[in-house]
Amino acid sequence: MSRAPMREARVSHTSQGRALANPTERPWESGAVKNLVDKLGHDPSVKPMMIEGPVGTVLASVGEDRDNNTAVSILTNVNQDKFQEQLARAQQRGPNGEPPPQPPPSQTPVVRKDNMDNVSFGAVYEHRVNGQPMYVGTTSILPEARFMLDANHNKEIQAISMQPTHKAEVVWAGIGRGPVGKDTMDTMTEAIQSDRAQRQHVKKLAGPKPYSNHGFSLQ
């Protein structure tokens, strides 16, 4: 697996009304994600990252080095676990002419050359007051839609959103293919969320599935 710099990040503008009406449709085109991408070259803490396989990119992300490294660690661990499961199944079958298990996917990631609709998306965001993080959350839908859900269903977020210096910002965003499916992407964003919460001494936001009637909670 190789890590190469992201030469260019393209995020097109999307009508906010249409986007909020379709929060799972191409969430990487979010204005909140674009705001993060626009920091490249201006904020030295924000870095691009690409994980390249033999036939394409399996993960492209933007965020702090520590968060990008957390994502890489999760990808490596997940793929090693899958390889161990494959090896165990092969051993259970016994040496009866079966082909040997393949190298770990983390060493030889494979991604299909298909369109941008067959990707996973994940983002980590923070609610801040006076520029200081107060809560950190994750989303796999349009970040603006998640911000709206927080404000509508979480009393703590409702309280701080009344302050004029409150702002919700995406701090890490990634697009995955091939071995980085939805489950792996969710694991990545949850790991980044936990790390940021711990080192910044802030609370984690935990919510229901998008548009559930159940209330949000804090961890």
PDB file of C-alpha atoms in Angstrom:
ATOM      1  CA  MET A   1       0.000   0.000   0.000  1.00  0.00           C
ATOM      2  CA  SER A   2       1.400   3.400  -0.871  1.00  0.00           C
ATOM      3  CA  ARG A   3       0.528   6.846   0.393  1.00  0.00           C
ATOM      4  CA  ALA A   4       0.665   9.607  -2.181  1.00  0.00           C
ATOM      5  CA  PRO A   5      -0.163  13.308  -1.848  1.00  0.00           C
ATOM      6  CA  MET A   6      -3.528  14.387  -3.165  1.00  0.00           C
ATOM      7  CA  ARG A   7      -2.779  16.604  -6.117  1.00  0.00           C
ATOM      8  CA  GLU A   8      -6.185  18.172  -6.338  1.00  0.00           C
ATOM      9  CA  ALA A   9      -9.473  18.000  -4.482  1.00  0.00           C
ATOM     10  CA  ARG A  10     -12.615  18.799  -6.378  1.00  0.00           C
ATOM     11  CA  VAL A  11     -15.777  19.639  -4.468  1.00  0.00           C
ATOM     12  CA  SER A  12     -18.579  21.163  -6.483  1.00  0.00           C
ATOM     13  CA  HIS A  13     -21.168  23.541  -5.088  1.00  0.00           C
ATOM     14  CA  THR A  14     -24.565  22.053  -4.370  1.00  0.00           C
ATOM     15  CA  SER A  15     -27.842  23.820  -3.713  1.00  0.00           C
ATOM     16  CA  GLN A  16     -28.349  23.693   0.041  1.00  0.00           C
ATOM     17  CA  GLY A  17     -32.070  23.088  -0.300  1.00  0.00           C
ATOM     18  CA  ARG A  18     -31.583  20.154  -2.677  1.00  0.00           C
ATOM     19  CA  ALA A  19     -28.734  18.797  -0.580  1.00  0.00           C
ATOM     20  CA  LEU A  20     -30.699  18.845   2.664  1.00  0.00           C
ATOM     21  CA  ALA A  21     -33.603  17.190   0.890  1.00  0.00           C
ATOM     22  CA  ASN A  22     -31.227  14.416  -0.251  1.00  0.00           C
ATOM     23  CA  PRO A  23     -28.702  14.137   2.606  1.00  0.00           C
ATOM     24  CA  THR A  24     -27.221  10.839   1.424  1.00  0.00           C
ATOM     25  CA  GLU A  25     -26.677  11.993  -2.175  1.00  0.00           C
ATOM     26  CA  ARG A  26     -22.974  12.742  -2.804  1.00  0.00           C
ATOM     27  CA  PRO A  27     -22.304  14.197   0.665  1.00  0.00           C
ATOM     28  CA  TRP A  28     -18.655  14.841  -0.259  1.00  0.00           C
ATOM     29  CA  GLU A  29     -19.951  17.775  -2.316  1.00  0.00           C
ATOM     30  CA  SER A  30     -20.999  19.480   0.903  1.00  0.00           C
ATOM     31  CA  GLY A  31     -20.079  23.093   1.480  1.00  0.00           C
ATOM     32  CA  ALA A  32     -18.748  22.098   4.893  1.00  0.00           C
ATOM     33  CA  VAL A  33     -16.364  19.619   3.249  1.00  0.00           C
ATOM     34  CA  LYS A  34     -15.347  22.271   0.717  1.00  0.00           C
ATOM     35  CA  ASN A  35     -14.513  24.627   3.582  1.00  0.00           C
ATOM     36  CA  LEU A  36     -12.089  22.023   4.928  1.00  0.00           C
ATOM     37  CA  VAL A  37     -10.569  21.372   1.492  1.00  0.00           C
ATOM     38  CA  ASP A  38     -10.125  25.119   0.967  1.00  0.00           C
ATOM     39  CA  LYS A  39      -7.777  25.192   3.982  1.00  0.00           C
ATOM     40  CA  LEU A  40      -5.200  23.166   2.057  1.00  0.00           C
ATOM     41  CA  GLY A  41      -2.167  25.341   1.484  1.00  0.00           C
ATOM     42  CA  HIS A  42      -3.406  27.910   4.008  1.00  0.00           C
ATOM     43  CA  ASP A  43      -3.682  25.962   7.275  1.00  0.00           C
ATOM     44  CA  PRO A  44      -0.524  23.882   7.830  1.00  0.00           C
ATOM     45  CA  SER A  45      -2.381  21.471  10.106  1.00  0.00           C
ATOM     46  CA  VAL A  46      -4.716  20.364   7.291  1.00  0.00           C
ATOM     47  CA  LYS A  47      -3.151  17.806   4.980  1.00  0.00           C
ATOM     48  CA  PRO A  48      -4.394  15.695   2.057  1.00  0.00           C
ATOM     49  CA  MET A  49      -3.807  11.954   1.910  1.00  0.00           C
ATOM     50  CA  MET A  50      -4.330   9.222  -0.666  1.00  0.00           C
ATOM     51  CA  ILE A  51      -3.998   5.483  -0.201  1.00  0.00           C
ATOM     52  CA  GLU A  52      -3.178   3.974  -3.578  1.00  0.00           C
ATOM     53  CA  GLY A  53      -3.520   0.358  -4.646  1.00  0.00           C
ATOM     54  CA  PRO A  54      -2.317  -1.265  -7.874  1.00  0.00           C
ATOM     55  CA  VAL A  55      -5.450  -0.276  -9.758  1.00  0.00           C
ATOM     56  CA  GLY A  56      -6.633   2.883  -8.072  1.00  0.00           C
ATOM     57  CA  THR A  57      -7.312   4.908  -4.958  1.00  0.00           C
ATOM     58  CA  VAL A  58      -8.929   3.147  -1.989  1.00  0.00           C
ATOM     59  CA  LEU A  59      -8.985   6.137   0.382  1.00  0.00           C
ATOM     60  CA  ALA A  60      -8.738   9.885  -0.171  1.00  0.00           C
ATOM     61  CA  SER A  61      -8.994  12.131   2.860  1.00  0.00           C
ATOM     62  CA  VAL A  62      -8.347  15.620   4.173  1.00  0.00           C
ATOM     63  CA  GLY A  63      -7.557  16.450   7.781  1.00  0.00           C
ATOM     64  CA  GLU A  64      -4.811  16.611  10.366  1.00  0.00           C
ATOM     65  CA  ASP A  65      -1.903  14.184  10.060  1.00  0.00           C
ATOM     66  CA  ARG A  66      -2.871  12.455  13.292  1.00  0.00           C
ATOM     67  CA  ASP A  67      -6.407  11.827  12.038  1.00  0.00           C
ATOM     68  CA  ASN A  68      -5.167  10.605   8.664  1.00  0.00           C
ATOM     69  CA  ASN A  69      -2.777   8.235  10.440  1.00  0.00           C
ATOM     70  CA  THR A  70      -5.647   6.919  12.567  1.00  0.00           C
ATOM     71  CA  ALA A  71      -7.570   6.130   9.377  1.00  0.00           C
ATOM     72  CA  VAL A  72      -4.569   4.264   7.951  1.00  0.00           C
ATOM     73  CA  SER A  73      -4.211   2.264  11.157  1.00  0.00           C
ATOM     74  CA  ILE A  74      -7.872   1.222  11.030  1.00  0.00           C
ATOM     75  CA  LEU A  75      -7.591   0.206   7.378  1.00  0.00           C
ATOM     76  CA  THR A  76      -4.529  -1.913   8.116  1.00  0.00           C
ATOM     77  CA  ASN A  77      -6.110  -3.585  11.138  1.00  0.00           C
ATOM     78  CA  VAL A  78      -9.403  -4.310   9.377  1.00  0.00           C
ATOM     79  CA  ASN A  79      -7.678  -5.861   6.393  1.00  0.00           C
ATOM     80  CA  GLN A  80      -5.354  -7.916   8.583  1.00  0.00           C
ATOM     81  CA  ASP A  81      -8.399  -9.261  10.430  1.00  0.00           C
ATOM     82  CA  LYS A  82      -9.990 -10.239   7.129  1.00  0.00           C
ATOM     83  CA  PHE A  83      -6.806 -12.016   6.087  1.00  0.00           C
ATOM     84  CA  GLN A  84      -6.670 -13.939   9.364  1.00  0.00           C
ATOM     85  CA  GLU A  85     -10.263 -15.077   8.817  1.00  0.00           C
ATOM     86  CA  GLN A  86      -9.346 -16.200   5.302  1.00  0.00           C
ATOM     87  CA  LEU A  87      -6.305 -18.067   6.627  1.00  0.00           C
ATOM     88  CA  ALA A  88      -8.360 -19.785   9.334  1.00  0.00           C
ATOM     89  CA  ARG A  89     -10.910 -20.984   6.775  1.00  0.00           C
ATOM     90  CA  ALA A  90      -8.121 -22.364   4.593  1.00  0.00           C
ATOM     91  CA  GLN A  91      -6.600 -24.237   7.534  1.00  0.00           C
ATOM     92  CA  GLN A  92      -9.977 -25.710   8.433  1.00  0.00           C
ATOM     93  CA  ARG A  93     -10.319 -27.123   4.908  1.00  0.00           C
ATOM     94  CA  GLY A  94      -6.953 -28.827   5.154  1.00  0.00           C
ATOM     95  CA  PRO A  95      -4.187 -29.227   2.554  1.00  0.00           C
ATOM     96  CA  ASN A  96      -6.243 -30.857  -0.199  1.00  0.00           C
ATOM     97  CA  GLY A  97      -4.973 -28.924  -3.147  1.00  0.00           C
ATOM     98  CA  GLU A  98      -6.610 -25.617  -2.271  1.00  0.00           C
ATOM     99  CA  PRO A  99      -4.699 -22.523  -3.383  1.00  0.00           C
ATOM    100  CA  PRO A 100      -2.723 -20.827  -0.609  1.00  0.00           C
ATOM    101  CA  PRO A 101      -4.261 -17.776   1.058  1.00  0.00           C
ATOM    102  CA  GLN A 102      -3.526 -14.505  -0.683  1.00  0.00           C
ATOM    103  CA  PRO A 103      -1.393 -11.726   0.890  1.00  0.00           C
ATOM    104  CA  PRO A 104      -3.220  -9.382   3.268  1.00  0.00           C
ATOM    105  CA  PRO A 105      -5.456  -6.925   1.392  1.00  0.00           C
ATOM    106  CA  SER A 106      -3.647  -4.101   3.200  1.00  0.00           C
ATOM    107  CA  GLN A 107      -0.620  -4.962   1.050  1.00  0.00           C
ATOM    108  CA  THR A 108      -2.462  -5.421  -2.229  1.00  0.00           C
ATOM    109  CA  PRO A 109      -5.665  -3.379  -2.128  1.00  0.00           C
ATOM    110  CA  VAL A 110      -7.899  -3.746  -5.150  1.00  0.00           C
ATOM    111  CA  VAL A 111     -10.552  -1.272  -6.235  1.00  0.00           C
ATOM    112  CA  ARG A 112     -12.889  -1.439  -9.169  1.00  0.00           C
ATOM    113  CA  LYS A 113     -12.746   1.346 -11.716  1.00  0.00           C
ATOM    114  CA  ASP A 114     -16.334   2.458 -11.398  1.00  0.00           C
ATOM    115  CA  ASN A 115     -18.174   5.716 -10.963  1.00  0.00           C
ATOM    116  CA  MET A 116     -18.314   8.006  -7.942  1.00  0.00           C
ATOM    117  CA  ASP A 117     -21.669   6.586  -6.875  1.00  0.00           C
ATOM    118  CA  ASN A 118     -20.038   3.395  -5.613  1.00  0.00           C
ATOM    119  CA  VAL A 119     -18.059   4.934  -2.749  1.00  0.00           C
ATOM    120  CA  SER A 120     -18.236   5.299   1.004  1.00  0.00           C
ATOM    121  CA  PHE A 121     -18.117   8.655   2.767  1.00  0.00           C
ATOM    122  CA  GLY A 122     -17.339   9.652   6.300  1.00  0.00           C
ATOM    123  CA  ALA A 123     -16.633  12.876   8.142  1.00  0.00           C
ATOM    124  CA  VAL A 124     -15.737  13.993  11.648  1.00  0.00           C
ATOM    125  CA  TYR A 125     -16.964  17.389  12.768  1.00  0.00           C
ATOM    126  CA  GLU A 126     -16.878  19.614  15.832  1.00  0.00           C
ATOM    127  CA  HIS A 127     -19.252  22.093  17.380  1.00  0.00           C
ATOM    128  CA  ARG A 128     -17.101  25.011  18.505  1.00  0.00           C
ATOM    129  CA  VAL A 129     -17.593  28.150  20.572  1.00  0.00           C
ATOM    130  CA  ASN A 130     -15.026  30.932  20.293  1.00  0.00           C
ATOM    131  CA  GLY A 131     -13.025  28.548  18.132  1.00  0.00           C
ATOM    132  CA  GLN A 132     -12.762  25.984  20.927  1.00  0.00           C
ATOM    133  CA  PRO A 133     -14.200  22.487  20.354  1.00  0.00           C
ATOM    134  CA  MET A 134     -17.075  21.560  22.627  1.00  0.00           C
ATOM    135  CA  TYR A 135     -18.508  18.404  21.023  1.00  0.00           C
ATOM    136  CA  VAL A 136     -17.236  16.063  18.329  1.00  0.00           C
ATOM    137  CA  GLY A 137     -19.424  13.929  16.087  1.00  0.00           C
ATOM    138  CA  THR A 138     -19.346  11.746  12.986  1.00  0.00           C
ATOM    139  CA  THR A 139     -21.519  11.513   9.918  1.00  0.00           C
ATOM    140  CA  SER A 140     -21.884   9.501   6.741  1.00  0.00           C
ATOM    141  CA  ILE A 141     -24.504  11.862   5.326  1.00  0.00           C
ATOM    142  CA  LEU A 142     -24.313  15.488   4.262  1.00  0.00           C
ATOM    143  CA  PRO A 143     -22.626  17.316   7.176  1.00  0.00           C
ATOM    144  CA  GLU A 144     -25.063  20.238   7.002  1.00  0.00           C
ATOM    145  CA  ALA A 145     -27.940  17.795   7.435  1.00  0.00           C
ATOM    146  CA  ARG A 146     -26.195  16.302  10.489  1.00  0.00           C
ATOM    147  CA  PHE A 147     -25.638  19.798  11.941  1.00  0.00           C
ATOM    148  CA  MET A 148     -29.349  20.442  11.535  1.00  0.00           C
ATOM    149  CA  LEU A 149     -30.240  17.156  13.234  1.00  0.00           C
ATOM    150  CA  ASP A 150     -27.962  18.041  16.152  1.00  0.00           C
ATOM    151  CA  ALA A 151     -29.628  21.428  16.553  1.00  0.00           C
ATOM    152  CA  ASN A 152     -33.120  19.944  16.345  1.00  0.00           C
ATOM    153  CA  HIS A 153     -32.640  16.954  18.660  1.00  0.00           C
ATOM    154  CA  ASN A 154     -29.818  17.715  21.096  1.00  0.00           C
ATOM    155  CA  LYS A 155     -30.490  20.120  23.965  1.00  0.00           C
ATOM    156  CA  GLU A 156     -26.800  20.747  24.616  1.00  0.00           C
ATOM    157  CA  ILE A 157     -26.219  21.711  20.988  1.00  0.00           C
ATOM    158  CA  GLN A 158     -29.344  23.845  21.032  1.00  0.00           C
ATOM    159  CA  ALA A 159     -27.933  25.733  24.023  1.00  0.00           C
ATOM    160  CA  ILE A 160     -24.505  26.472  22.541  1.00  0.00           C
ATOM    161  CA  SER A 161     -25.951  27.270  19.119  1.00  0.00           C
ATOM    162  CA  MET A 162     -27.564  30.332  20.688  1.00  0.00           C
ATOM    163  CA  GLN A 163     -24.110  31.803  21.222  1.00  0.00           C
ATOM    164  CA  PRO A 164     -22.971  34.096  18.390  1.00  0.00           C
ATOM    165  CA  THR A 165     -19.533  32.456  18.197  1.00  0.00           C
ATOM    166  CA  HIS A 166     -20.920  28.918  17.751  1.00  0.00           C
ATOM    167  CA  LYS A 167     -19.871  27.146  14.592  1.00  0.00           C
ATOM    168  CA  ALA A 168     -19.985  23.563  13.348  1.00  0.00           C
ATOM    169  CA  GLU A 169     -16.994  22.550  11.237  1.00  0.00           C
ATOM    170  CA  VAL A 170     -15.832  19.405   9.457  1.00  0.00           C
ATOM    171  CA  VAL A 171     -12.304  18.541  10.672  1.00  0.00           C
ATOM    172  CA  TRP A 172     -11.756  15.303   8.723  1.00  0.00           C
ATOM    173  CA  ALA A 173     -13.425  13.907   5.619  1.00  0.00           C
ATOM    174  CA  GLY A 174     -12.746  10.794   3.587  1.00  0.00           C
ATOM    175  CA  ILE A 175     -13.968   8.957   0.505  1.00  0.00           C
ATOM    176  CA  GLY A 176     -13.350   5.227   0.244  1.00  0.00           C
ATOM    177  CA  ARG A 177     -13.594   2.470  -2.347  1.00  0.00           C
ATOM    178  CA  GLY A 178     -12.897  -1.230  -2.518  1.00  0.00           C
ATOM    179  CA  PRO A 179     -11.719  -2.367   0.938  1.00  0.00           C
ATOM    180  CA  VAL A 180     -12.905   0.918   2.455  1.00  0.00           C
ATOM    181  CA  GLY A 181     -16.626   0.230   2.475  1.00  0.00           C
ATOM    182  CA  LYS A 182     -19.205   1.771   4.771  1.00  0.00           C
ATOM    183  CA  ASP A 183     -18.360  -0.402   7.786  1.00  0.00           C
ATOM    184  CA  THR A 184     -14.649   0.356   7.550  1.00  0.00           C
ATOM    185  CA  MET A 185     -15.309   4.052   6.988  1.00  0.00           C
ATOM    186  CA  ASP A 186     -17.591   4.146  10.034  1.00  0.00           C
ATOM    187  CA  THR A 187     -14.859   2.484  12.093  1.00  0.00           C
ATOM    188  CA  MET A 188     -12.384   5.098  10.881  1.00  0.00           C
ATOM    189  CA  THR A 189     -14.557   8.070  11.773  1.00  0.00           C
ATOM    190  CA  GLU A 190     -15.448   6.617  15.175  1.00  0.00           C
ATOM    191  CA  ALA A 191     -11.765   6.072  15.968  1.00  0.00           C
ATOM    192  CA  ILE A 192     -10.892   9.626  14.925  1.00  0.00           C
ATOM    193  CA  GLN A 193     -13.824  10.945  16.953  1.00  0.00           C
ATOM    194  CA  SER A 194     -12.697   9.071  20.073  1.00  0.00           C
ATOM    195  CA  ASP A 195      -9.118  10.265  19.721  1.00  0.00           C
ATOM    196  CA  ARG A 196     -10.108  13.895  19.241  1.00  0.00           C
ATOM    197  CA  ALA A 197     -12.525  13.742  22.160  1.00  0.00           C
ATOM    198  CA  GLN A 198      -9.874  12.282  24.448  1.00  0.00           C
ATOM    199  CA  ARG A 199      -7.023  14.603  23.568  1.00  0.00           C
ATOM    200  CA  GLN A 200      -9.186  17.736  23.520  1.00  0.00           C
ATOM    201  CA  HIS A 201     -11.237  16.760  26.590  1.00  0.00           C
ATOM    202  CA  VAL A 202     -14.568  17.227  24.817  1.00  0.00           C
ATOM    203  CA  LYS A 203     -17.708  15.123  24.638  1.00  0.00           C
ATOM    204  CA  LYS A 204     -18.624  12.778  21.812  1.00  0.00           C
ATOM    205  CA  LEU A 205     -21.961  13.136  20.080  1.00  0.00           C
ATOM    206  CA  ALA A 206     -23.808   9.872  19.522  1.00  0.00           C
ATOM    207  CA  GLY A 207     -27.013   9.871  17.542  1.00  0.00           C
ATOM    208  CA  PRO A 208     -29.559   7.544  15.962  1.00  0.00           C
ATOM    209  CA  LYS A 209     -29.740   6.659  12.327  1.00  0.00           C
ATOM    210  CA  PRO A 210     -30.491   9.668  10.128  1.00  0.00           C
ATOM    211  CA  TYR A 211     -33.998  11.029  10.616  1.00  0.00           C
ATOM    212  CA  SER A 212     -34.888   8.613  13.405  1.00  0.00           C
ATOM    213  CA  ASN A 213     -37.431   9.881  15.913  1.00  0.00           C
ATOM    214  CA  HIS A 214     -35.188   8.875  18.815  1.00  0.00           C
ATOM    215  CA  GLY A 215     -33.232  11.515  20.688  1.00  0.00           C
ATOM    216  CA  PHE A 216     -29.517  12.127  20.461  1.00  0.00           C
ATOM    217  CA  SER A 217     -27.128  11.431  23.314  1.00  0.00           C
ATOM    218  CA  LEU A 218     -23.706  12.397  24.568  1.00  0.00           C
ATOM    219  CA  GLN A 219     -20.886  10.024  25.446  1.00  0.00           C
TER     220      GLN A 219
END
